[in-house]
Coordinates of C-alpha atoms in Angstrom, one line a residue:
E1 CA 14.4 26.4 10.8
Y2 CA 15.7 23.4 12.8
N3 CA 17.3 21.8 9.7
S4 CA 19.5 24.8 9.3
K5 CA 20.4 24.8 13.0
I6 CA 21.3 21.2 12.9
F7 CA 22.8 20.7 9.5
G8 CA 23.6 24.3 8.3
F9 CA 22.5 25.8 5.0
I10 CA 21.0 23.5 2.4
T11 CA 24.1 23.9 0.2
K12 CA 26.2 22.3 3.0
D13 CA 23.6 19.6 4.0
P14 CA 25.7 16.6 5.0
M15 CA 22.8 14.2 4.0
R16 CA 24.2 14.6 0.4
Y17 CA 27.1 12.5 1.5
L18 CA 24.9 9.6 2.5
K19 CA 23.4 7.2 -0.1
L20 CA 21.2 4.2 0.4
S21 CA 20.3 1.4 -2.0
D22 CA 16.9 -0.2 -2.3
V23 CA 16.3 -3.4 -0.4
F24 CA 15.0 -6.5 -2.1
A25 CA 12.9 -8.5 0.4
G26 CA 12.4 -11.6 -1.7
D27 CA 9.4 -14.0 -1.9
N28 CA 7.2 -14.9 1.1
S29 CA 8.8 -12.2 3.2
T30 CA 5.7 -10.2 4.4
A31 CA 2.7 -10.8 6.6
I32 CA -0.6 -9.0 7.2
V33 CA -1.0 -7.8 10.8
E34 CA -3.6 -5.9 12.7
A35 CA -2.3 -2.6 14.2
R36 CA -3.6 -2.3 17.8
E37 CA -3.1 0.5 20.2
F38 CA -1.6 0.0 23.7
S39 CA -2.2 2.9 26.1
K40 CA -0.2 3.9 29.1
N41 CA -3.6 4.6 30.7
P42 CA -5.6 1.3 30.8
D43 CA -8.9 3.2 30.8
K44 CA -8.3 5.2 27.6
T45 CA -10.5 4.6 24.6
L46 CA -8.3 3.1 21.9
T47 CA -8.5 4.0 18.2
P48 CA -8.8 1.2 15.7
K49 CA -6.0 1.3 13.1
G50 CA -6.8 -1.5 10.7
C51 CA -4.5 -4.0 9.0
F52 CA -1.0 -3.5 7.4
E53 CA 1.5 -5.4 5.4
V54 CA 4.9 -5.8 7.2
L55 CA 8.2 -7.5 6.6
L56 CA 8.6 -10.7 8.6
S57 CA 11.1 -10.3 11.4
L58 CA 12.8 -12.2 14.2
C59 CA 10.0 -11.4 16.6
H60 CA 7.4 -12.7 14.1
T61 CA 9.0 -16.0 13.1
G62 CA 11.5 -16.8 15.8
E63 CA 14.3 -16.7 13.2
P64 CA 16.6 -13.8 12.2
K65 CA 15.5 -12.2 8.9
V66 CA 18.4 -10.5 7.0
Y67 CA 17.9 -8.0 4.2
E68 CA 20.9 -6.8 2.4
T69 CA 21.4 -3.2 1.3
M70 CA 24.3 -0.9 0.4
I71 CA 25.2 2.3 2.4
S72 CA 27.7 4.7 1.0
V73 CA 28.9 7.6 3.2
A74 CA 31.7 10.1 2.8
D75 CA 33.3 11.7 5.9
F76 CA 32.0 15.2 6.7
E77 CA 32.1 17.7 9.5
L78 CA 29.2 18.6 11.8
F79 CA 29.7 21.4 14.4
S80 CA 33.5 21.0 13.9
E81 CA 33.3 17.3 14.6
K82 CA 34.4 14.7 12.0
I83 CA 31.5 12.3 11.2
D84 CA 32.4 8.9 9.6
L85 CA 30.8 5.5 9.7
Y86 CA 32.1 4.7 13.1
S87 CA 30.8 7.8 14.7
M88 CA 27.5 7.3 12.9
I89 CA 27.1 3.9 14.5
R90 CA 27.9 5.4 17.9
L91 CA 25.4 8.2 17.5
L92 CA 22.7 5.9 16.3
N93 CA 23.0 3.6 19.3
R94 CA 23.2 6.6 21.7
F95 CA 19.9 7.8 20.4
Y96 CA 17.9 4.7 19.6
V97 CA 18.9 2.4 22.4
R98 CA 17.9 5.1 24.9
K99 CA 14.6 5.5 23.0
F100 CA 13.9 1.8 23.2
E101 CA 14.7 1.7 26.9
E102 CA 12.4 4.7 27.5
E103 CA 9.6 3.2 25.6
F104 CA 9.9 -0.2 27.4
K105 CA 9.9 1.5 30.8
K106 CA 7.0 3.8 30.0
F107 CA 4.7 1.2 28.3
Y108 CA 5.8 -2.4 28.4
S109 CA 7.1 -2.7 32.0
Q110 CA 3.5 -2.8 33.3
N111 CA 2.1 -6.1 34.7
R112 CA -0.7 -6.0 32.1
A113 CA 1.9 -6.0 29.4
Q114 CA 3.4 -9.4 30.2
S115 CA 2.5 -10.9 26.9
I116 CA 4.3 -8.0 25.2
Q117 CA 7.3 -8.5 27.4
V118 CA 7.6 -12.2 26.3
A119 CA 7.1 -11.2 22.6
L120 CA 10.0 -8.7 22.9
L121 CA 12.5 -11.0 24.5
P122 CA 14.2 -11.8 21.1
L123 CA 14.5 -8.1 20.4
N124 CA 15.8 -7.3 23.9
R125 CA 18.6 -10.0 23.5
Q126 CA 19.6 -8.7 20.1
I127 CA 20.0 -5.2 21.5
A128 CA 21.9 -6.4 24.5
S129 CA 24.3 -8.4 22.3
M130 CA 25.1 -5.7 19.8
K131 CA 28.8 -5.3 18.8
D132 CA 31.0 -2.5 17.5
N133 CA 29.8 -2.9 13.9
E134 CA 26.1 -2.9 14.7
A135 CA 23.6 -0.1 15.2
L136 CA 19.9 0.0 16.3
I137 CA 17.5 2.1 14.2
R138 CA 13.8 2.5 13.8
I139 CA 12.2 2.9 10.4
G140 CA 8.8 3.1 8.7
H141 CA 5.2 3.6 9.8
F142 CA 4.3 3.7 13.5
S143 CA 7.9 4.6 14.5
H144 CA 6.3 7.2 16.9
V145 CA 7.2 10.8 17.3
E146 CA 10.0 10.2 19.9
C147 CA 12.0 8.1 17.4
V148 CA 11.7 10.5 14.4
T149 CA 12.4 13.8 16.1
L150 CA 15.1 15.2 18.3
D151 CA 14.5 15.7 22.1
K152 CA 15.2 19.4 22.4
V153 CA 13.3 20.4 19.2
R154 CA 10.3 18.1 19.4
K155 CA 7.0 19.9 19.1
P156 CA 4.3 17.6 17.8
K157 CA 0.9 19.0 17.1
T158 CA -2.0 17.3 18.9
R159 CA -5.7 18.0 18.9
K160 CA -7.0 20.3 21.6
G161 CA -8.8 19.0 24.7
K162 CA -12.0 20.3 26.3
N163 CA -10.0 23.1 28.0
G164 CA -8.6 24.3 24.7
N165 CA -5.1 23.2 25.4
P166 CA -3.2 20.7 23.2
L167 CA -3.5 17.1 24.5
P168 CA -0.3 15.4 25.6
Y169 CA 1.6 13.3 23.0
G170 CA 3.2 9.9 23.3
T171 CA 0.5 8.3 25.4
T172 CA 0.0 5.2 23.2
R173 CA 2.0 2.7 21.2
T174 CA 0.8 0.9 18.1
L175 CA 1.7 -2.8 18.1
A176 CA 1.4 -5.5 15.4
N177 CA -1.4 -7.9 16.6
G178 CA -1.1 -6.1 20.0
L179 CA 2.3 -7.6 20.6
F180 CA 5.1 -6.4 18.4
P181 CA 6.3 -2.7 18.1
F182 CA 6.8 -1.6 14.5
G183 CA 10.0 -0.6 12.9
W184 CA 12.9 -1.7 15.1
A185 CA 15.8 -3.0 13.0
K186 CA 19.5 -3.6 13.5
L187 CA 22.1 -2.4 11.0
E188 CA 25.2 -4.6 10.7
F189 CA 28.3 -3.5 8.7
P190 CA 30.3 -6.7 7.8
E191 CA 33.3 -4.8 6.6
I192 CA 33.9 -3.2 10.0
S193 CA 35.5 -5.2 12.8
S194 CA 32.8 -6.5 15.1
G195 CA 34.8 -6.3 18.3
S196 CA 32.9 -7.7 21.4
K197 CA 29.5 -6.9 22.9
K198 CA 29.5 -4.4 25.7
D199 CA 28.6 -5.8 29.1
R200 CA 26.3 -3.5 30.9
S201 CA 23.0 -3.7 32.8
W202 CA 19.8 -3.2 30.9
S203 CA 16.5 -1.8 32.0
F204 CA 14.6 -4.4 30.1
P205 CA 14.5 -8.2 30.8
L206 CA 16.5 -10.7 28.8
N207 CA 14.5 -13.7 30.0
A208 CA 11.0 -14.4 31.4
D209 CA 12.0 -15.4 34.9
H210 CA 10.0 -12.4 36.3
I211 CA 6.8 -13.8 34.9
P212 CA 5.0 -16.6 36.8
A213 CA 4.8 -19.8 34.8
S214 CA 1.0 -19.8 35.0
D215 CA 1.0 -16.5 33.2
L216 CA 3.6 -17.3 30.6
I217 CA 2.0 -17.3 27.2
R218 CA 4.2 -18.0 24.2
P219 CA 3.7 -15.2 21.6
P220 CA 2.2 -16.3 18.3
F221 CA 4.6 -16.8 15.4
F222 CA 3.7 -16.4 11.8
R223 CA 4.1 -19.2 9.3
P224 CA 5.3 -18.2 5.9
V225 CA 2.9 -18.4 2.9
I226 CA 3.6 -21.4 0.6
D227 CA 3.6 -20.4 -3.0
I228 CA 0.6 -22.1 -4.6
F229 CA 2.7 -22.8 -7.7
E230 CA 5.7 -24.2 -5.8
G231 CA 6.7 -27.7 -6.7
L232 CA 4.7 -27.8 -10.0
E233 CA 6.8 -29.5 -12.6
K234 CA 7.1 -27.9 -16.0
G235 CA 4.1 -28.7 -18.1
D236 CA 1.9 -29.6 -15.1
P237 CA -1.6 -28.1 -15.3
R238 CA -1.9 -24.8 -13.4
P239 CA -4.7 -24.5 -10.8
T240 CA -8.0 -23.6 -12.3
K241 CA -9.0 -21.1 -9.6
S242 CA -9.4 -17.5 -10.7
E243 CA -6.7 -15.0 -10.0
G244 CA -8.9 -13.2 -7.5
Q245 CA -9.4 -16.5 -5.6
M246 CA -5.7 -17.2 -5.6
K247 CA -4.9 -13.7 -4.2
E248 CA -7.5 -14.1 -1.5
E249 CA -6.2 -17.5 -0.5
I250 CA -2.6 -16.3 -0.3
I251 CA -3.6 -13.3 1.9
T252 CA -5.8 -15.3 4.2
D253 CA -3.1 -18.0 4.6
I254 CA -0.8 -15.6 6.4
S255 CA -2.1 -16.7 9.8
L256 CA -0.9 -17.5 13.3
T257 CA 0.3 -21.0 14.2
T258 CA -1.3 -20.8 17.6
E259 CA -5.0 -21.0 18.1
L260 CA -6.8 -18.1 16.4
E261 CA -9.4 -15.9 18.0
T262 CA -13.0 -17.0 17.6
P263 CA -15.4 -14.8 15.8
V264 CA -17.0 -13.9 19.1
E265 CA -13.7 -12.9 20.6
K266 CA -12.9 -10.7 17.6
L267 CA -16.3 -8.9 17.9
L268 CA -15.9 -8.5 21.7
K269 CA -12.5 -6.9 21.2
E270 CA -14.0 -4.6 18.6
L271 CA -16.9 -3.7 20.9
E272 CA -14.4 -3.1 23.8
I273 CA -12.8 -0.1 22.2
I274 CA -16.1 1.6 21.1
K275 CA -17.6 4.4 23.1
P276 CA -21.0 3.5 24.7
T277 CA -22.5 6.5 22.9
D278 CA -21.2 5.6 19.4
A279 CA -24.5 4.2 18.1
G280 CA -23.2 3.9 14.5
R281 CA -20.3 1.6 15.4
I282 CA -22.3 -0.4 17.9
G283 CA -24.8 -0.9 15.0
T284 CA -22.0 -2.2 12.8
V285 CA -21.1 -4.8 15.5
M286 CA -24.8 -5.8 15.6
Q287 CA -24.7 -6.4 11.9
K288 CA -21.6 -8.5 12.2
M289 CA -23.3 -10.4 15.1
E290 CA -25.8 -11.8 12.6
S291 CA -23.1 -13.7 10.8
L292 CA -22.3 -15.8 14.0
Q293 CA -23.1 -19.5 13.6
T294 CA -25.0 -20.3 16.8
H295 CA -27.7 -18.8 19.1
Q296 CA -25.3 -19.1 22.0
E297 CA -22.7 -16.9 20.2
K298 CA -25.3 -14.3 19.3
A299 CA -26.7 -14.3 22.8
E300 CA -23.2 -13.7 24.2
M301 CA -22.7 -10.7 22.0
A302 CA -26.2 -9.4 22.7
A303 CA -25.4 -9.4 26.5
A304 CA -22.1 -7.7 25.8
I305 CA -23.8 -5.0 23.7
R306 CA -26.4 -4.5 26.5
D307 CA -23.7 -4.0 29.1
K308 CA -21.7 -1.7 26.8
I309 CA -24.7 0.6 26.2
G310 CA -25.7 0.7 29.8
P311 CA -29.1 0.3 31.5
K312 CA -30.5 3.8 30.9
A313 CA -29.7 3.9 27.2
F314 CA -30.6 0.3 26.6
K315 CA -34.2 0.9 27.7
K316 CA -34.6 3.3 24.7
H317 CA -32.6 1.2 22.3
K318 CA -34.7 0.5 19.1
R319 CA -33.6 -3.2 19.0
K320 CA -33.9 -3.8 22.8
D321 CA -36.6 -6.5 22.4
Y322 CA -34.5 -8.5 19.9
L323 CA -31.4 -8.3 22.1
L324 CA -33.4 -9.4 25.1
E325 CA -34.9 -12.3 23.2
L326 CA -31.3 -13.5 22.3
I327 CA -30.2 -13.0 25.9
A328 CA -33.1 -15.1 27.2
S329 CA -32.2 -17.9 24.9
M330 CA -28.8 -18.2 26.6
K331 CA -30.4 -19.0 30.0

């Protein structure tokens, strides 16, 4: 229904005038990240999302990552207005820049999001310095409903709450490793005159002057994976590890250059987003707790599990005595 309102009948769909080529990313161009929710409401129970493979980007590495593609477009009319490449750039920026500003204001302007604010500085500066031949877009998974639908026709379906009414949408964002929004990219058309960047005020920061130095934490950057065969001369013996071991080593080597979370910190984060009444997932955390190396670590997790469950439920917990024994060893 809305497609016909916006684009007309399918036989006149202007998308047939737009063609895109595939993008070759090249070797060592991806990383594995954990998708974590960030809620507008700090008290909301967050949903675990798991890990995903992503293209490396400016925010991840501190260096611009350029991927070449070909875009072919023929001029067409939409609501009696001529649409060409120049007007497409203008329309893209009018939509996506506004969406970026709205998302920043709604989620990342909060004091508890200061680490995200620092991580976003490279992206903020790229947007603020865009020229006439550049357009902001958002693509791929976790682009969020506001960026893949139009404002006046947006009607996302959400599950119903206790009162039977649909729950509100757009209350969380999903961030790579809890810091980087997914999907933001900049299109640059080298064959079009770049002009000069537009000076204007922005609703997002371009530096970290507003954050106290004591709270300024440099966001972690990813280091690229080194090809395990790189540098081998022709005829050199290949590594004797099995293919499975090699794949595992390559994946696990995609890591952060800053200090990684300890196993206890990871378990505490996992426990934090679990509901106190979710016995199954709390039991899973307890199973993982057994793999911790020291009694001190296990005792710390046991105390956290006790606090999560709450005094009343803990009295009836089937492994109460074991947890209390661990907690006592910490004193």
